CSV table of C-alpha atoms in Angstrom, one decimal:
chain,number,residue,atom,x,y,z
A,24,MET,CA,0.0,0.0,0.0
A,25,ASN,CA,1.5,3.3,-1.1
A,26,TYR,CA,1.7,6.6,0.8
A,27,HIS,CA,-1.3,8.2,-0.9
A,28,THR,CA,-3.5,5.1,-0.3
A,29,LYS,CA,-2.6,5.1,3.4
A,30,LYS,CA,-3.4,8.8,3.6
A,31,LEU,CA,-6.8,8.3,2.1
A,32,TYR,CA,-7.7,5.5,4.5
A,33,VAL,CA,-6.6,7.6,7.5
A,34,ARG,CA,-8.8,10.5,6.3
A,35,ILE,CA,-11.8,8.1,5.9
A,36,ALA,CA,-11.2,6.6,9.3
A,37,ARG,CA,-11.1,10.0,10.9
A,38,ALA,CA,-14.4,11.0,9.2
A,39,MET,CA,-16.0,7.8,10.5
A,40,ALA,CA,-14.8,8.5,14.1
A,41,VAL,CA,-16.1,12.0,14.1
A,42,LEU,CA,-19.4,10.9,12.7
A,43,LEU,CA,-19.8,8.3,15.5
A,44,VAL,CA,-18.8,10.7,18.2
A,45,VAL,CA,-21.3,13.3,17.0
A,46,SER,CA,-24.0,10.7,16.8
A,47,CYS,CA,-23.4,9.5,20.3
A,48,ILE,CA,-23.5,13.1,21.6
A,49,ARG,CA,-26.6,14.0,19.7
A,50,PHE,CA,-28.8,11.0,20.4
A,51,PRO,CA,-30.4,11.5,23.8
A,52,ILE,CA,-30.6,8.7,26.2
A,53,ASP,CA,-34.2,7.4,26.7
A,54,HIS,CA,-36.3,9.7,28.9
A,55,LEU,CA,-35.2,8.9,32.4
A,56,GLU,CA,-37.1,11.6,34.3
A,57,ALA,CA,-38.5,10.2,37.5
A,58,GLN,CA,-42.1,9.3,37.3
A,59,ALA,CA,-44.5,9.3,40.1
A,60,ALA,CA,-44.5,6.0,41.9
A,61,GLU,CA,-47.6,4.1,42.3
A,62,PRO,CA,-49.1,5.3,45.6
A,63,SER,CA,-48.7,2.6,48.1
A,64,ILE,CA,-52.0,1.7,49.7
A,65,PRO,CA,-51.0,-0.8,52.4
A,66,ILE,CA,-53.0,-3.9,52.8
A,67,ARG,CA,-54.7,-3.6,56.2
A,68,SER,CA,-57.9,-4.4,58.0
A,69,TYR,CA,-60.2,-1.4,57.6
A,70,THR,CA,-62.8,-0.6,60.2
A,71,PRO,CA,-66.3,-0.2,58.6
A,72,HIS,CA,-67.8,3.2,59.3
A,73,ALA,CA,-70.9,5.1,58.3
A,74,PRO,CA,-70.4,8.3,56.3
A,75,ILE,CA,-68.9,11.1,58.4
A,76,TRP,CA,-70.3,14.7,58.7
A,77,ILE,CA,-68.2,17.2,60.6
A,78,ASN,CA,-69.9,20.6,60.7
A,79,SER,CA,-67.4,22.4,62.9
A,80,SER,CA,-64.4,21.9,65.1
A,81,ALA,CA,-66.6,20.6,67.9
A,82,ASP,CA,-67.5,17.5,65.8
A,83,PHE,CA,-64.0,16.0,65.8
A,84,THR,CA,-65.1,13.2,68.0
A,85,SER,CA,-64.6,9.4,68.2
A,86,THR,CA,-68.2,9.0,67.0
A,87,ASN,CA,-67.1,10.7,63.8
A,88,GLY,CA,-64.2,8.4,63.3
A,89,VAL,CA,-61.5,10.6,64.9
A,90,TYR,CA,-58.7,8.4,66.2
A,91,SER,CA,-56.5,10.9,68.0
A,92,GLY,CA,-55.3,14.5,68.2
A,93,ASN,CA,-56.4,17.9,69.4
A,94,GLY,CA,-56.4,20.0,66.2
A,95,ASN,CA,-53.1,21.8,66.9
A,96,PRO,CA,-50.4,21.9,64.2
A,97,ASP,CA,-48.2,19.4,66.2
A,98,ASN,CA,-51.1,17.2,67.1
A,99,PRO,CA,-53.7,17.2,64.4
A,100,TRP,CA,-57.0,15.4,64.5
A,101,VAL,CA,-56.6,12.0,62.8
A,102,ILE,CA,-59.2,10.0,60.9
A,103,GLU,CA,-57.7,6.8,59.7
A,104,ASN,CA,-58.1,3.1,58.7
A,105,LEU,CA,-61.8,3.4,57.9
A,106,PHE,CA,-63.8,1.7,55.2
A,107,ILE,CA,-66.7,3.9,54.2
A,108,ASN,CA,-69.2,2.6,51.6
A,109,SER,CA,-71.4,5.6,51.1
A,110,THR,CA,-74.1,4.1,48.9
A,111,GLY,CA,-77.1,6.3,49.1
A,112,TYR,CA,-75.2,9.3,50.5
A,113,GLU,CA,-73.8,12.4,48.8
A,114,TYR,CA,-70.4,12.0,50.6
A,115,GLY,CA,-68.1,9.6,52.4
A,116,ILE,CA,-66.4,12.2,54.6
A,117,TYR,CA,-67.7,15.8,54.6
A,118,ILE,CA,-65.9,18.4,56.8
A,119,ARG,CA,-66.7,22.1,56.8
A,120,PHE,CA,-66.2,25.3,58.8
A,121,THR,CA,-63.0,24.6,60.7
A,122,SER,CA,-59.4,25.8,60.7
A,123,ASP,CA,-58.3,23.0,63.0
A,124,HIS,CA,-55.4,20.9,61.7
A,125,PHE,CA,-56.6,17.4,60.7
A,126,ILE,CA,-55.5,14.4,58.6
A,127,ILE,CA,-57.6,11.8,56.7
A,128,ARG,CA,-55.3,8.9,56.0
A,129,ASN,CA,-55.3,5.2,55.1
A,130,CYS,CA,-59.0,5.1,54.4
A,131,TYR,CA,-61.0,3.4,51.7
A,132,LEU,CA,-63.9,5.4,50.4
A,133,SER,CA,-66.3,4.3,47.6
A,134,ASN,CA,-69.8,4.4,46.1
A,135,ASN,CA,-71.1,7.8,47.0
A,136,TYR,CA,-74.5,9.0,46.0
A,137,THR,CA,-75.7,7.6,42.7
A,138,GLY,CA,-75.8,10.8,40.7
A,139,THR,CA,-73.6,13.8,40.0
A,140,GLN,CA,-76.0,16.1,41.8
A,141,PHE,CA,-74.9,19.7,42.6
A,142,MET,CA,-76.1,20.5,46.1
A,143,ILE,CA,-77.0,24.1,47.3
A,144,SER,CA,-77.4,25.0,51.0
A,145,PRO,CA,-78.1,28.5,52.3
A,146,SER,CA,-75.7,28.0,55.2
A,147,ASP,CA,-72.8,26.5,53.2
A,148,GLY,CA,-73.0,27.9,49.7
A,149,TYR,CA,-72.4,24.7,47.7
A,150,TYR,CA,-70.7,21.4,47.6
A,151,TRP,CA,-70.4,18.5,45.1
A,152,THR,CA,-71.1,14.9,45.9
A,153,ALA,CA,-67.7,13.3,46.7
A,154,GLY,CA,-65.9,10.6,48.5
A,155,ILE,CA,-64.2,13.3,50.5
A,156,SER,CA,-65.6,16.9,50.6
A,157,LEU,CA,-63.9,19.8,52.4
A,158,THR,CA,-65.5,23.3,52.3
A,159,HIS,CA,-64.5,26.4,54.3
A,160,VAL,CA,-61.6,24.6,55.9
A,161,SER,CA,-57.9,25.2,56.3
A,162,ASN,CA,-54.9,23.0,57.4
A,163,ALA,CA,-56.0,19.6,56.1
A,164,THR,CA,-54.1,16.6,54.8
A,165,ILE,CA,-55.6,13.8,52.7
A,166,GLN,CA,-53.0,11.1,52.6
A,167,ASN,CA,-52.6,7.5,51.4
A,168,ASN,CA,-56.2,6.8,50.8
A,169,LEU,CA,-58.0,4.6,48.2
A,170,ILE,CA,-60.9,6.6,46.7
A,171,GLU,CA,-62.8,4.9,44.0
A,172,ARG,CA,-66.2,4.3,42.3
A,173,ASN,CA,-67.7,7.5,43.5
A,174,HIS,CA,-70.5,8.9,41.2
A,175,GLY,CA,-69.4,12.5,41.8
A,176,ASN,CA,-65.8,13.6,42.6
A,177,GLY,CA,-63.3,11.5,44.4
A,178,ILE,CA,-62.3,14.6,46.3
A,179,TYR,CA,-63.9,18.0,46.4
A,180,ILE,CA,-62.1,21.1,47.9
A,181,GLY,CA,-64.1,24.3,48.0
A,182,VAL,CA,-63.3,27.7,49.6
A,183,ALA,CA,-60.3,26.2,51.4
A,184,ASN,CA,-56.6,26.9,51.9
A,185,ASN,CA,-53.5,25.1,53.0
A,186,ILE,CA,-54.6,21.6,51.9
A,187,ARG,CA,-52.3,18.7,51.0
A,188,ILE,CA,-53.6,15.8,48.9
A,189,GLU,CA,-50.8,13.3,48.6
A,190,ASN,CA,-50.1,9.7,47.9
A,191,ASN,CA,-53.7,8.7,47.2
A,192,SER,CA,-55.0,6.3,44.6
A,193,ILE,CA,-58.0,8.0,42.9
A,194,LYS,CA,-59.7,5.9,40.3
A,195,ASN,CA,-63.0,5.1,38.5
A,196,ASN,CA,-64.8,8.2,39.8
A,197,LEU,CA,-66.8,10.6,37.7
A,198,MET,CA,-64.0,13.1,38.3
A,199,GLY,CA,-60.8,12.6,40.4
A,200,ILE,CA,-60.4,16.0,42.2
A,201,TYR,CA,-62.2,19.2,41.9
A,202,VAL,CA,-60.7,22.3,43.5
A,203,SER,CA,-62.8,25.5,43.5
A,204,VAL,CA,-62.2,29.0,45.0
A,205,SER,CA,-59.2,27.8,47.0
A,206,THR,CA,-55.6,28.7,47.6
A,207,GLY,CA,-52.4,27.0,48.8
A,208,ILE,CA,-53.2,23.5,47.5
A,209,MET,CA,-50.5,20.8,47.1
A,210,ILE,CA,-51.4,17.8,45.0
A,211,ALA,CA,-48.5,15.4,45.0
A,212,ASP,CA,-47.6,11.7,44.4
A,213,ASN,CA,-51.2,10.6,43.5
A,214,ASN,CA,-52.1,8.0,41.0
A,215,PHE,CA,-55.2,8.7,38.8
A,216,SER,CA,-56.8,6.1,36.6
A,217,GLY,CA,-60.2,5.3,35.0
A,218,ASN,CA,-61.9,8.6,36.0
A,219,GLN,CA,-64.7,9.4,33.5
A,220,SER,CA,-63.9,13.1,33.0
A,221,GLU,CA,-60.9,15.0,34.4
A,222,ASP,CA,-58.5,13.6,36.8
A,223,VAL,CA,-58.2,17.1,38.3
A,224,LEU,CA,-60.3,20.2,37.6
A,225,ILE,CA,-59.1,23.6,39.0
A,226,GLY,CA,-61.6,26.5,39.1
A,227,GLN,CA,-61.0,30.1,40.3
A,228,SER,CA,-58.1,29.0,42.5
A,229,LYS,CA,-54.5,30.2,43.1
A,230,ASN,CA,-51.2,28.9,44.3
A,231,ILE,CA,-51.8,25.3,43.3
A,232,THR,CA,-48.8,23.0,43.1
A,233,PHE,CA,-48.6,19.6,41.3
A,234,LYS,CA,-45.7,17.2,41.8
A,235,ARG,CA,-45.0,13.6,40.7
A,236,ASN,CA,-48.6,12.7,39.9
A,237,ILE,CA,-49.6,10.1,37.4
A,238,PHE,CA,-52.6,11.1,35.2
A,239,THR,CA,-54.5,9.2,32.6
A,240,SER,CA,-57.5,11.4,32.0
A,241,GLY,CA,-55.6,14.7,32.4
A,242,PHE,CA,-56.3,17.9,34.2
A,243,ASN,CA,-58.2,21.0,33.3
A,244,PHE,CA,-58.8,24.6,34.3
A,245,GLU,CA,-61.7,26.9,34.8
A,246,MET,CA,-59.8,30.2,34.8
A,247,GLY,CA,-61.0,33.6,33.6
A,248,ARG,CA,-58.1,35.8,34.6
A,249,LEU,CA,-54.4,36.0,33.8
A,250,ASP,CA,-53.3,36.0,37.5
A,251,GLU,CA,-55.2,32.8,38.1
A,252,PHE,CA,-53.9,31.0,35.0
A,253,THR,CA,-50.3,31.8,35.9
A,254,ASP,CA,-50.5,31.0,39.6
A,255,PHE,CA,-49.6,27.3,39.3
A,256,ASN,CA,-46.5,25.3,40.0
A,257,ILE,CA,-46.5,22.3,37.7
A,258,ASP,CA,-43.3,20.7,36.7
A,259,SER,CA,-42.5,17.9,34.3
A,260,SER,CA,-42.4,15.3,37.1
A,261,ASN,CA,-46.2,15.1,36.5
A,262,ILE,CA,-46.8,12.3,33.9
A,263,ILE,CA,-49.8,11.7,31.7
A,264,ASN,CA,-50.0,8.4,29.8
A,265,GLY,CA,-46.3,7.9,30.2
A,266,LYS,CA,-45.3,11.4,29.0
A,267,PRO,CA,-44.4,14.6,30.9
A,268,ILE,CA,-46.7,17.5,31.2
A,269,TYR,CA,-45.1,20.9,30.3
A,270,TYR,CA,-46.6,23.9,32.0
A,271,LEU,CA,-44.7,27.1,31.0
A,272,LYS,CA,-45.5,30.5,32.3
A,273,ASN,CA,-44.3,34.1,31.8
A,274,GLN,CA,-41.7,33.1,29.2
A,275,ILE,CA,-40.6,34.4,25.8
A,276,GLY,CA,-39.2,32.2,23.1
A,277,GLY,CA,-38.5,28.5,23.0
A,278,VAL,CA,-39.5,25.1,21.6
A,279,VAL,CA,-41.7,22.7,23.6
A,280,PRO,CA,-39.9,19.3,23.9
A,281,ASN,CA,-41.5,16.8,21.6
A,282,ASP,CA,-41.9,14.1,24.3
A,283,ALA,CA,-44.8,16.1,25.8
A,284,GLY,CA,-48.0,14.4,26.9
A,285,GLN,CA,-49.8,17.7,27.5
A,286,VAL,CA,-48.8,21.3,26.9
A,287,ILE,CA,-49.9,24.4,28.7
A,288,LEU,CA,-48.6,27.9,27.9
A,289,ALA,CA,-49.6,30.7,30.4
A,290,ASN,CA,-48.6,34.2,29.4
A,291,CYS,CA,-46.0,33.0,27.0
A,292,SER,CA,-45.0,34.3,23.5
A,293,GLU,CA,-42.8,33.2,20.6
A,294,PHE,CA,-42.9,29.5,21.5
A,295,ILE,CA,-43.1,26.7,18.9
A,296,ILE,CA,-45.2,23.6,19.6
A,297,GLU,CA,-44.4,21.1,16.9
A,298,ASN,CA,-44.0,17.5,15.9
A,299,LEU,CA,-46.1,16.1,18.8
A,300,ASN,CA,-48.2,13.0,18.6
A,301,LEU,CA,-50.2,13.2,21.8
A,302,ASN,CA,-51.9,10.3,23.4
A,303,PRO,CA,-55.7,11.0,23.8
A,304,THR,CA,-57.1,12.2,27.2
A,305,LYS,CA,-60.5,13.2,28.4
A,306,THR,CA,-59.4,16.9,28.7
A,307,ARG,CA,-57.2,19.1,26.5
A,308,GLY,CA,-54.1,18.4,24.6
A,309,ILE,CA,-52.6,21.9,24.0
A,310,ILE,CA,-53.7,25.0,26.0
A,311,LEU,CA,-52.7,28.5,25.3
A,312,GLY,CA,-53.8,30.8,28.1
A,313,PHE,CA,-53.2,34.6,27.7
A,314,SER,CA,-50.4,33.8,25.3
A,315,ASN,CA,-49.7,35.6,22.0
A,316,ASN,CA,-47.5,35.2,18.9
A,317,ASN,CA,-46.9,31.4,19.3
A,318,THR,CA,-46.8,28.7,16.6
A,319,ILE,CA,-48.6,25.3,16.8
A,320,ARG,CA,-47.6,23.2,13.7
A,321,ASN,CA,-47.1,19.7,12.5
A,322,ASN,CA,-48.9,18.0,15.4
A,323,ILE,CA,-51.3,15.0,15.5
A,324,LEU,CA,-54.0,15.1,18.1
A,325,SER,CA,-56.6,12.4,18.2
A,326,GLY,CA,-59.3,11.3,20.6
A,327,PHE,CA,-59.3,14.3,23.0
A,328,ASN,CA,-62.2,16.0,24.6
A,329,THR,CA,-60.6,19.2,23.2
A,330,ALA,CA,-57.5,19.0,21.1
A,331,ILE,CA,-56.4,22.7,21.3
A,332,SER,CA,-57.8,25.5,23.5
A,333,ILE,CA,-56.9,29.1,22.8
A,334,LEU,CA,-58.0,31.3,25.8
A,335,GLY,CA,-57.6,35.0,25.9
A,336,SER,CA,-54.9,34.8,23.3
A,337,SER,CA,-54.2,36.4,19.9
A,338,SER,CA,-51.8,36.5,16.9
A,339,ASN,CA,-51.0,32.8,17.1
A,340,PHE,CA,-50.3,30.7,14.0
A,341,ILE,CA,-51.8,27.2,13.9
A,342,TYR,CA,-51.1,25.2,10.8
A,343,ASN,CA,-50.3,21.8,9.3
A,344,ASN,CA,-52.0,19.9,12.2
A,345,THR,CA,-54.2,16.8,12.1
A,346,ILE,CA,-57.0,16.9,14.6
A,347,LYS,CA,-59.4,14.0,14.5
A,348,ASP,CA,-62.0,12.1,16.5
A,349,CYS,CA,-62.2,14.7,19.3
A,350,TYR,CA,-65.3,16.1,20.9
A,351,PHE,CA,-64.0,19.6,20.1
A,352,GLY,CA,-61.3,20.1,17.6
A,353,ILE,CA,-60.3,23.6,18.7
A,354,ILE,CA,-61.9,26.0,21.2
A,355,ILE,CA,-60.9,29.7,20.6
A,356,ALA,CA,-61.7,32.5,22.9
A,357,GLY,CA,-59.6,35.2,21.3
A,358,SER,CA,-59.1,37.1,18.0
A,359,ASN,CA,-56.6,37.6,15.2
A,360,ASN,CA,-55.3,34.0,15.3
A,361,THR,CA,-54.4,32.4,11.9
A,362,LEU,CA,-55.3,28.8,11.1
A,363,TYR,CA,-54.6,27.1,7.8
A,364,HIS,CA,-53.6,23.7,6.3
A,365,ASN,CA,-55.0,21.9,9.3
A,366,SER,CA,-57.1,18.7,8.8
A,367,PHE,CA,-60.2,18.5,11.0
A,368,ILE,CA,-61.5,15.0,10.7
A,369,ASN,CA,-64.6,13.5,12.3
A,370,ASN,CA,-64.7,15.7,15.3
A,371,THR,CA,-68.1,16.0,17.0
A,372,ASN,CA,-67.6,19.8,17.0
A,373,GLN,CA,-64.9,20.9,14.6
A,374,ILE,CA,-64.6,24.4,16.1
A,375,SER,CA,-66.0,26.5,18.9
A,376,CYS,CA,-65.0,30.1,18.3
A,377,ALA,CA,-65.6,33.4,20.1
A,378,GLY,CA,-63.8,36.2,18.3
A,379,THR,CA,-62.8,36.9,14.7
A,380,ASN,CA,-59.9,34.8,13.4
A,381,VAL,CA,-58.3,34.0,10.0
A,382,TRP,CA,-59.0,30.6,8.6
A,383,ASP,CA,-57.0,30.4,5.3
A,384,ASN,CA,-53.7,31.4,3.7
A,385,GLY,CA,-55.2,32.9,0.6
A,386,TYR,CA,-55.5,31.5,-2.8
A,387,PRO,CA,-54.1,29.1,-4.1
A,388,SER,CA,-52.5,28.1,-0.8
A,389,GLY,CA,-55.9,27.4,0.7
A,390,GLY,CA,-57.4,27.0,4.1
A,391,ASN,CA,-58.2,23.9,6.1
A,392,TYR,CA,-59.7,20.5,5.4
A,393,TRP,CA,-63.1,19.9,7.0
A,394,SER,CA,-64.5,16.4,6.9
A,395,ASP,CA,-68.0,17.7,7.1
A,396,TYR,CA,-67.6,20.2,4.2
A,397,ALA,CA,-70.3,19.5,1.6
A,398,GLY,CA,-69.1,21.7,-1.3
A,399,ASN,CA,-67.8,20.9,-4.7
A,400,ASP,CA,-64.6,21.6,-6.6
A,401,SER,CA,-65.7,22.3,-10.2
A,402,ASN,CA,-62.3,23.3,-11.5
A,403,ASN,CA,-60.3,20.6,-9.7
A,404,ASP,CA,-57.9,23.0,-8.1
A,405,GLY,CA,-58.2,21.1,-4.7
A,406,ILE,CA,-60.2,24.0,-3.1
A,407,GLY,CA,-63.9,24.0,-2.6
A,408,ASP,CA,-66.0,26.4,-4.6
A,409,THR,CA,-67.9,27.7,-1.6
A,410,PRO,CA,-66.6,28.9,1.7
A,411,TYR,CA,-66.8,26.8,4.9
A,412,ASN,CA,-68.7,28.6,7.6
A,413,VAL,CA,-66.8,28.1,10.8
A,414,SER,CA,-68.9,30.3,13.1
A,415,TYR,CA,-70.4,33.8,13.2
A,416,GLN,CA,-67.8,36.1,11.6
A,417,ASN,CA,-65.5,33.2,10.9
A,418,VAL,CA,-65.2,31.8,7.4
A,419,ASP,CA,-62.7,29.5,5.7
A,420,ARG,CA,-62.8,31.1,2.2
A,421,TYR,CA,-60.7,28.3,0.5
A,422,PRO,CA,-61.6,25.0,2.2
A,423,LEU,CA,-59.4,22.1,1.0
A,424,MET,CA,-61.1,19.1,-0.6
A,425,LYS,CA,-58.6,16.6,0.8
A,426,PRO,CA,-56.7,16.4,4.1
A,427,TYR,CA,-53.6,18.4,4.0
A,428,ASN,CA,-50.6,16.3,3.1
A,429,GLU,CA,-49.7,14.6,6.4
A,430,SER,CA,-46.3,13.9,5.0
A,431,ASN,CA,-45.5,17.5,5.7
A,432,VAL,CA,-45.6,16.6,9.4
A,433,GLN,CA,-41.9,16.1,10.1
A,434,PRO,CA,-40.8,13.2,12.3
A,435,PRO,CA,-39.5,14.1,15.8
A,436,SER,CA,-36.0,15.5,15.7
A,437,ASN,CA,-34.4,12.3,17.1
A,438,GLN,CA,-35.7,10.4,14.0
A,439,ILE,CA,-34.3,13.0,11.7
A,440,TYR,CA,-30.8,12.6,13.2
A,441,ILE,CA,-31.1,8.8,13.0
A,442,TRP,CA,-31.9,8.9,9.3
A,443,ALA,CA,-29.3,11.5,8.7
A,444,THR,CA,-26.6,9.3,10.3
A,445,ILE,CA,-27.7,6.3,8.3
A,446,ILE,CA,-27.5,8.2,5.1
A,447,ALA,CA,-24.1,9.6,6.1
A,448,ILE,CA,-22.8,6.1,6.8
A,449,ILE,CA,-24.1,4.9,3.4
A,450,VAL,CA,-22.4,7.8,1.7
A,451,ILE,CA,-19.0,7.1,3.5
A,452,VAL,CA,-19.2,3.4,2.7
A,453,SER,CA,-19.9,4.3,-0.9
A,454,ILE,CA,-16.8,6.7,-1.0
A,455,ILE,CA,-14.6,3.9,0.4
A,456,GLY,CA,-15.9,1.5,-2.2
A,457,LEU,CA,-15.4,3.9,-5.0
A,458,ALA,CA,-11.8,4.7,-3.8
A,459,TYR,CA,-11.0,1.0,-3.6
A,460,TRP,CA,-12.4,0.4,-7.1
A,461,ARG,CA,-10.3,3.3,-8.5
A,462,MET,CA,-7.1,1.9,-6.9
A,463,ARG,CA,-7.8,-1.5,-8.3
A,464,ARG,CA,-8.2,0.0,-11.8
A,465,ARG,CA,-4.9,1.8,-11.5
A,466,LYS,CA,-3.2,-1.4,-10.8
């Protein structure tokens, strides 16, 4: 082997080494973020007990299942190790009008009132049927309980503060947890499964923290103000259907990671949400709350209650998404958002829109595909001859006759690099082969 041949092989070997190093650096290790552990509900002998009604601090008695304590911070009242089958009742444990410290732990509550009835009382205001219902209380902990098969909420918290809900298994209820008009709520290390609607619904509440929860149905908001929508602490240790939840607030610029299970932007701008294939939940896939100038593109959302919610937000671009088999495709409460080249397929309600928005990219680029569009295309340009009426003051002038080419949805970035590396290796091998063939010819 002559000097030039050796030099060629050295260069090729160096190129291969660099390529392999770059590939190893670029390819991320599988997502190892700690997921919430399955809450440990110890196997024990529960004591059967009738449903408990505590109307004030004076009712923390042994008759009402109180095991120990005096209501002080260092010696809270304790209700524990009870089995409460509340068939025929609106609640399993109902506590109100107290600021005493208390703990409900290691209990099994199921089968509350057969109906999702909303109760109104002149003295109390309101409460929902629930396995555990706390209203007008402070300083409570709900810990390590099994709460299942309740026909209302698993847990209801109303007009309350400084409440901890931790390490519970909450499953097969109409709704997992409903928090209303409350502050200082910690929801941590709970496991939710099989709930018919939301795992957690938060309404008109502030300073809510979520950590290390496992969701399947997802969580939702009833928020009408910016200060409410941004007053959450939700990190990516919360998992929905095996993927992290990303809640971003008060930020400018960025790309949402493409391993997201649910995305919530609160008072954010100039973000890109792209290349997501979200697993269906019974709530919302992507939420923009009071967030402007963001881009949602190249995503696939199927089987949600609501695929995308735009709340109090404007000047966002939503394009090249496939949204199918949802109850609502997109809900918009905002104006001057632009939506085009999306495919809305077999959603019960394609759009719910309050505000005036733009629904196409002009001609011949076109608007969106609507599976319920009944118009014709007489000139075969791929665009319907008549507009699609989205809602009052909202019209797609150039509806597409076929779903927008889903091949435009790029694969996640990891796949791009994998394919790029494979192609690069093929090219290098081809170069080596060509060099070898040329040397053989010279001989």
